[in-house]
Amino acid sequence: MEGLVRPFWRDRPVFVTGGTGLLGGWLIRGLQERGAEVVTLVRDWIPQSELCRSGLLEKICVVRGELQDQALLERILGEYEIRTVFHLGAQAIVPIGNRNPVSTFESNIRGTWCLLESCRRSPTVREIVAASSDKAYGSHTELPYREDAPLRGLHPYDVSKSCADLIAQSYAATFGLPVVVARCGNLYGGGDLNWSRIIPGTIRSVLHEERPVIRSDGVPTRDYFYVEDGSAAYLRLAEALAEDRDLKGEAFNFSNEQPLSVLQVTQEILRLTGRMDLKPVILNEASGEILHQYLDARKARERLHWEPGYSLQEGLKETIAWYQEFLGRRDPWPTERVKAVR
């Protein structure tokens, strides 16, 4: 662990929203390993989240409350003398956004301006990294998406991310707030308990000896970005902003730049687990989702000197191992199947 501790993060007061989410748990782990003093805001208690299961919750400061409570946010930033903020808190599931648009807008849009306004009023905050998404771009015919592409989400979740992204840019342009925006591809990894997502859902199905279910027709293409690479990207972005204040207001794409269809990802999981016999069930009933979407990460590579550390296969192997332990499957694959995929 000592090798991970860097002077920038050592004893640095850091505030993370969305700590019980997929990226939040891994980011907090990285910060804690680097010696930061972490404070996180938790709305709902999720005992199966990576933050709780890993024991990290006992090593950091936890405040209960909601993103829309601006007075609470101002108290946190002031009392803990926060210097760096990672804003990850959001309703992050596309179908839920379609079913519950108002709560999605409240969390993702209002929550963002409440946090940024609190940061604007804080004399201690020096860096803010705001989580946007590839969904903020909406649908474009020109692929891959670059950072200068217009933000034009149409469906509720996409619109909420477009708005939050633009609000962050507005605070940087109007008030000089030191905020940068991260736009990642589809994050995956151990700790994602949203079983409607293709990767955790498929792995769980395989562990249960069931055929995986694909809600769409299997054709939509996406980036699939391993969560530990996502955590490293956020840390690097905060460090870069501290080094160069002129980065404020800028957005950066993070991606493996390897677009794959939903069906291809499902088949890769089946291949890695030696369960090609479990043919996917294709429902072809998804709606309100973008057909083809993937990111150009050249700007991050050139300006931040950033590169992903995991290939899709490496990330999926780590992810499969996490769910194997989480779901209590001690010996999930017959020996002959394991040998076939090594």
Coordinates of C-alpha atoms in Angstrom, one line a residue:
M1 CA 0.0 0.0 0.0
E2 CA 2.9 2.4 0.7
G3 CA 3.7 2.4 -3.0
L4 CA 0.3 3.8 -3.7
V5 CA 0.5 6.8 -1.3
R6 CA 1.3 9.9 -3.2
P7 CA 1.9 13.3 -1.7
F8 CA -1.0 14.9 -3.6
W9 CA -3.6 12.6 -2.0
R10 CA -2.0 12.0 1.4
D11 CA -4.2 13.6 4.2
R12 CA -6.2 15.4 1.5
P13 CA -9.9 16.0 2.5
V14 CA -12.0 14.6 -0.4
F15 CA -15.7 14.5 -0.8
V16 CA -17.3 11.8 -2.9
T17 CA -21.0 11.7 -3.8
G18 CA -22.5 8.4 -4.9
G19 CA -20.1 6.3 -2.8
T20 CA -22.4 3.2 -2.7
G21 CA -22.5 3.1 -6.5
L22 CA -20.2 1.0 -8.7
L23 CA -17.6 3.6 -9.5
G24 CA -17.9 5.3 -6.1
G25 CA -16.9 2.2 -4.2
W26 CA -13.8 1.6 -6.3
L27 CA -12.8 5.3 -6.3
I28 CA -13.1 5.5 -2.5
R29 CA -10.9 2.4 -2.3
G30 CA -8.3 4.1 -4.4
L31 CA -8.4 7.3 -2.4
Q32 CA -8.2 5.5 0.9
E33 CA -5.2 3.5 -0.3
R34 CA -3.5 6.8 -1.3
G35 CA -4.0 8.2 2.1
A36 CA -6.8 10.7 1.5
E37 CA -9.3 11.7 4.2
V38 CA -12.6 10.6 2.5
V39 CA -16.1 11.9 3.3
T40 CA -19.0 10.4 1.4
L41 CA -22.7 11.2 1.2
V42 CA -25.1 8.2 1.4
R43 CA -28.8 8.4 0.8
D44 CA -29.8 4.8 1.0
W45 CA -28.1 2.1 3.0
I46 CA -27.0 -0.7 0.7
P47 CA -25.4 -3.5 2.7
Q48 CA -24.4 -5.4 -0.4
S49 CA -22.6 -2.5 -2.0
E50 CA -18.8 -2.8 -2.4
L51 CA -18.4 0.1 0.0
C52 CA -20.1 -1.8 2.8
R53 CA -19.0 -5.3 2.0
S54 CA -15.3 -4.4 1.7
G55 CA -15.2 -2.8 5.1
L56 CA -14.3 0.6 3.6
L57 CA -17.2 2.2 5.2
E58 CA -15.6 1.8 8.6
K59 CA -12.5 3.7 7.4
I60 CA -14.1 6.8 6.1
C61 CA -16.6 9.5 7.2
V62 CA -20.2 8.9 6.1
V63 CA -22.9 11.5 6.1
R64 CA -26.5 10.5 5.5
G65 CA -28.6 12.7 3.3
E66 CA -29.6 13.7 -0.3
L67 CA -27.8 15.6 -3.0
Q68 CA -30.7 18.1 -3.3
D69 CA -30.1 19.3 0.3
Q70 CA -27.8 22.3 -0.4
A71 CA -27.5 23.3 3.2
L72 CA -26.2 19.9 4.1
L73 CA -23.7 20.0 1.2
E74 CA -22.4 23.4 2.3
R75 CA -22.0 22.0 5.9
I76 CA -20.0 19.0 4.6
L77 CA -17.7 21.2 2.5
G78 CA -17.2 23.6 5.3
E79 CA -16.9 21.4 8.4
Y80 CA -14.6 18.9 6.7
E81 CA -12.6 21.6 4.8
I82 CA -12.9 19.7 1.6
R83 CA -10.4 20.3 -1.1
T84 CA -11.3 17.9 -3.8
V85 CA -14.8 16.8 -4.9
F86 CA -15.9 13.8 -7.0
H87 CA -19.5 14.2 -8.0
L88 CA -20.7 10.7 -8.9
G89 CA -24.1 10.6 -7.2
A90 CA -27.0 10.1 -9.7
Q91 CA -29.8 7.8 -10.7
A92 CA -27.9 5.8 -13.3
I93 CA -30.2 3.3 -14.9
V94 CA -31.8 4.2 -18.3
P95 CA -35.0 2.2 -17.9
I96 CA -35.6 3.6 -14.4
G97 CA -35.2 7.1 -16.0
N98 CA -37.9 6.2 -18.5
R99 CA -40.3 5.0 -15.7
N100 CA -39.4 7.7 -13.2
P101 CA -38.3 10.8 -15.1
V102 CA -39.0 13.3 -12.3
S103 CA -37.0 11.6 -9.6
T104 CA -34.2 11.2 -12.2
F105 CA -34.2 14.9 -13.0
E106 CA -34.3 15.8 -9.3
S107 CA -31.3 13.7 -8.5
N108 CA -29.2 14.2 -11.6
I109 CA -29.9 17.8 -12.5
R110 CA -31.0 19.5 -9.3
G111 CA -28.5 17.5 -7.4
T112 CA -25.7 18.8 -9.6
W113 CA -26.5 22.4 -9.3
C114 CA -26.9 22.1 -5.6
L115 CA -23.5 20.6 -5.3
L116 CA -21.8 23.1 -7.6
E117 CA -23.4 26.0 -5.9
S118 CA -22.2 24.7 -2.6
C119 CA -18.7 24.4 -4.1
R120 CA -18.9 27.9 -5.4
R121 CA -19.6 29.2 -1.9
S122 CA -16.8 27.1 -0.3
P123 CA -13.4 28.8 0.2
T124 CA -11.5 25.4 0.5
V125 CA -12.6 23.5 -2.7
R126 CA -9.8 23.4 -5.3
E127 CA -10.8 20.6 -7.7
I128 CA -14.2 19.2 -8.8
V129 CA -14.6 16.2 -11.1
A130 CA -18.2 15.9 -12.3
A131 CA -19.4 12.6 -13.7
S132 CA -21.2 12.9 -17.0
S133 CA -21.7 10.0 -19.4
D134 CA -21.5 8.9 -23.0
K135 CA -25.3 9.2 -22.9
A136 CA -25.0 13.0 -22.5
Y137 CA -24.2 13.2 -26.3
G138 CA -27.5 11.7 -27.3
S139 CA -27.5 10.1 -30.7
H140 CA -25.1 11.2 -33.5
T141 CA -24.4 9.7 -36.9
E142 CA -20.7 10.6 -36.7
L143 CA -18.8 8.0 -34.6
P144 CA -16.9 7.8 -32.4
Y145 CA -18.0 10.8 -30.3
R146 CA -15.5 13.5 -29.6
E147 CA -15.7 16.0 -26.8
D148 CA -16.8 18.8 -29.2
A149 CA -19.9 16.9 -30.3
P150 CA -23.1 18.6 -29.2
L151 CA -24.9 17.4 -26.1
R152 CA -28.4 16.5 -27.2
G153 CA -29.9 13.8 -25.1
L154 CA -33.6 13.0 -25.9
H155 CA -34.8 10.4 -23.3
P156 CA -35.0 11.2 -19.6
Y157 CA -31.7 9.7 -18.4
D158 CA -29.8 11.1 -21.4
V159 CA -31.3 14.5 -20.9
S160 CA -30.4 14.5 -17.2
K161 CA -26.8 13.8 -18.1
S162 CA -26.7 16.5 -20.9
C163 CA -28.1 19.1 -18.5
A164 CA -25.8 18.2 -15.6
D165 CA -22.8 18.3 -18.0
L166 CA -23.8 21.7 -19.3
I167 CA -24.4 23.1 -15.8
A168 CA -20.9 22.1 -14.8
Q169 CA -19.5 23.9 -17.9
S170 CA -21.6 26.9 -17.0
Y171 CA -20.2 27.1 -13.5
A172 CA -16.7 27.0 -14.9
A173 CA -17.3 29.6 -17.6
T174 CA -19.4 32.0 -15.5
F175 CA -17.8 31.7 -12.0
G176 CA -14.4 30.3 -12.7
L177 CA -15.3 27.2 -10.7
P178 CA -12.5 24.6 -11.0
V179 CA -14.7 21.8 -12.4
V180 CA -13.9 19.3 -15.1
V181 CA -16.2 16.7 -16.6
A182 CA -15.6 13.0 -17.1
R183 CA -17.5 11.1 -19.8
C184 CA -17.0 7.4 -19.6
G185 CA -18.2 4.5 -21.7
N186 CA -20.4 1.8 -20.0
L187 CA -18.7 1.1 -16.7
Y188 CA -18.6 -2.5 -15.5
G189 CA -16.9 -4.5 -12.8
G190 CA -17.4 -6.2 -9.5
G191 CA -19.9 -4.4 -7.3
D192 CA -22.5 -3.6 -9.9
L193 CA -25.7 -4.8 -8.4
N194 CA -27.9 -3.5 -11.2
W195 CA -28.8 -6.9 -12.6
S196 CA -30.6 -5.4 -15.6
R197 CA -27.3 -4.4 -17.0
I198 CA -25.9 -6.8 -19.5
I199 CA -22.6 -7.8 -17.8
P200 CA -23.7 -8.4 -14.2
G201 CA -27.0 -9.9 -15.5
T202 CA -25.2 -12.3 -17.9
I203 CA -22.6 -13.4 -15.3
R204 CA -25.3 -14.1 -12.7
S205 CA -27.3 -16.1 -15.2
V206 CA -24.3 -18.2 -16.0
L207 CA -23.5 -18.8 -12.3
H208 CA -27.1 -19.9 -11.9
E209 CA -26.8 -22.3 -14.9
E210 CA -29.4 -20.2 -16.8
R211 CA -29.5 -18.7 -20.3
P212 CA -28.6 -15.0 -20.2
V213 CA -31.4 -12.5 -21.2
I214 CA -30.8 -9.7 -23.7
R215 CA -33.5 -7.0 -23.5
S216 CA -32.7 -5.5 -26.9
D217 CA -32.1 -7.3 -30.2
G218 CA -28.4 -7.6 -29.3
V219 CA -27.3 -5.1 -32.0
P220 CA -26.6 -1.9 -30.0
T221 CA -22.9 -1.1 -29.7
R222 CA -21.2 0.5 -26.8
D223 CA -17.9 1.0 -25.1
Y224 CA -17.4 -1.3 -22.1
F225 CA -15.0 0.3 -19.6
Y226 CA -13.6 -1.5 -16.6
V227 CA -14.4 0.2 -13.3
E228 CA -10.8 0.2 -12.0
D229 CA -9.7 2.1 -15.1
G230 CA -12.6 4.5 -14.4
S231 CA -11.3 5.1 -10.9
A232 CA -7.8 5.7 -12.2
A233 CA -9.2 8.1 -14.8
Y234 CA -11.0 10.2 -12.2
L235 CA -8.0 10.4 -10.0
R236 CA -5.8 11.4 -12.9
L237 CA -8.3 14.1 -14.0
A238 CA -8.3 15.6 -10.5
E239 CA -4.5 15.6 -10.4
A240 CA -4.3 17.2 -13.8
L241 CA -6.7 20.0 -12.8
A242 CA -4.6 20.8 -9.8
E243 CA -1.5 21.0 -12.1
D244 CA -3.3 23.1 -14.8
R245 CA -6.2 25.4 -13.7
D246 CA -6.8 26.2 -17.4
L247 CA -8.5 22.7 -17.7
K248 CA -11.5 24.0 -15.8
G249 CA -14.7 23.7 -17.8
E250 CA -13.2 21.0 -20.1
A251 CA -14.7 17.5 -20.7
F252 CA -12.7 14.3 -21.3
N253 CA -13.9 11.0 -22.8
F254 CA -12.5 7.8 -21.2
S255 CA -12.9 4.6 -23.1
N256 CA -11.1 1.5 -24.3
E257 CA -12.1 2.6 -27.8
Q258 CA -13.3 -0.9 -28.6
P259 CA -17.0 -0.8 -29.5
L260 CA -18.8 -4.0 -29.2
S261 CA -22.4 -5.1 -29.6
V262 CA -24.5 -6.3 -26.6
L263 CA -24.5 -9.8 -28.2
Q264 CA -20.7 -9.8 -28.6
V265 CA -20.2 -8.9 -25.0
T266 CA -22.6 -11.6 -23.9
Q267 CA -20.8 -14.2 -26.0
E268 CA -17.4 -13.1 -24.7
I269 CA -18.7 -13.8 -21.1
L270 CA -20.0 -17.2 -22.2
R271 CA -16.6 -17.9 -23.8
L272 CA -14.6 -16.9 -20.8
T273 CA -16.8 -19.1 -18.5
G274 CA -16.8 -22.0 -21.0
R275 CA -20.6 -21.9 -21.2
M276 CA -21.2 -21.3 -24.9
D277 CA -24.0 -23.9 -24.5
L278 CA -26.2 -21.3 -22.7
K279 CA -27.6 -19.6 -25.7
P280 CA -28.8 -16.0 -25.0
V281 CA -32.6 -15.3 -24.9
I282 CA -33.1 -12.2 -27.0
L283 CA -36.3 -10.3 -26.0
N284 CA -36.0 -7.4 -28.4
E285 CA -38.1 -5.2 -26.2
A286 CA -35.8 -2.4 -25.1
S287 CA -36.9 1.2 -25.9
G288 CA -35.6 4.7 -25.3
E289 CA -31.9 3.7 -25.8
I290 CA -29.4 4.9 -28.3
L291 CA -28.5 2.3 -31.0
H292 CA -24.8 3.0 -31.6
Q293 CA -22.5 4.9 -29.3
Y294 CA -18.8 4.9 -28.5
L295 CA -16.1 7.4 -27.6
D296 CA -12.9 8.8 -28.9
A297 CA -10.5 9.0 -25.9
R298 CA -7.6 10.7 -27.8
K299 CA -7.9 13.9 -25.8
A300 CA -7.4 12.1 -22.5
R301 CA -4.5 10.1 -23.9
E302 CA -2.7 13.1 -25.3
R303 CA -3.4 15.8 -22.7
L304 CA -3.6 13.7 -19.5
H305 CA -1.1 11.0 -20.6
W306 CA -3.7 8.5 -19.6
E307 CA -4.2 4.9 -20.9
P308 CA -6.6 2.2 -19.8
G309 CA -4.9 -0.6 -17.9
Y310 CA -7.3 -3.4 -18.6
S311 CA -8.4 -5.0 -21.9
L312 CA -12.0 -6.2 -22.1
Q313 CA -10.9 -9.8 -21.5
E314 CA -8.8 -8.8 -18.4
G315 CA -11.6 -6.7 -17.0
L316 CA -14.2 -9.4 -17.5
K317 CA -12.0 -12.0 -15.8
E318 CA -11.7 -9.8 -12.8
T319 CA -15.4 -9.1 -12.8
I320 CA -16.4 -12.8 -13.2
A321 CA -14.2 -13.7 -10.2
W322 CA -15.8 -11.0 -8.1
Y323 CA -19.3 -12.3 -8.8
Q324 CA -18.2 -15.8 -8.2
E325 CA -17.2 -14.9 -4.7
F326 CA -20.2 -12.6 -4.2
L327 CA -22.8 -15.2 -5.2
G328 CA -21.0 -17.9 -3.2
R329 CA -20.1 -20.1 -6.2
R330 CA -16.9 -21.8 -5.1
D331 CA -16.2 -23.9 -8.3
P332 CA -18.3 -22.4 -11.0
W333 CA -16.7 -23.9 -14.0
P334 CA -15.9 -27.6 -14.7
T335 CA -12.1 -28.1 -15.1
E336 CA -12.3 -29.0 -18.8
R337 CA -14.1 -25.6 -19.4
V338 CA -11.5 -23.6 -17.5
K339 CA -8.7 -25.2 -19.5
A340 CA -10.5 -24.4 -22.7
V341 CA -10.4 -20.6 -22.2
R342 CA -7.0 -20.1 -20.7

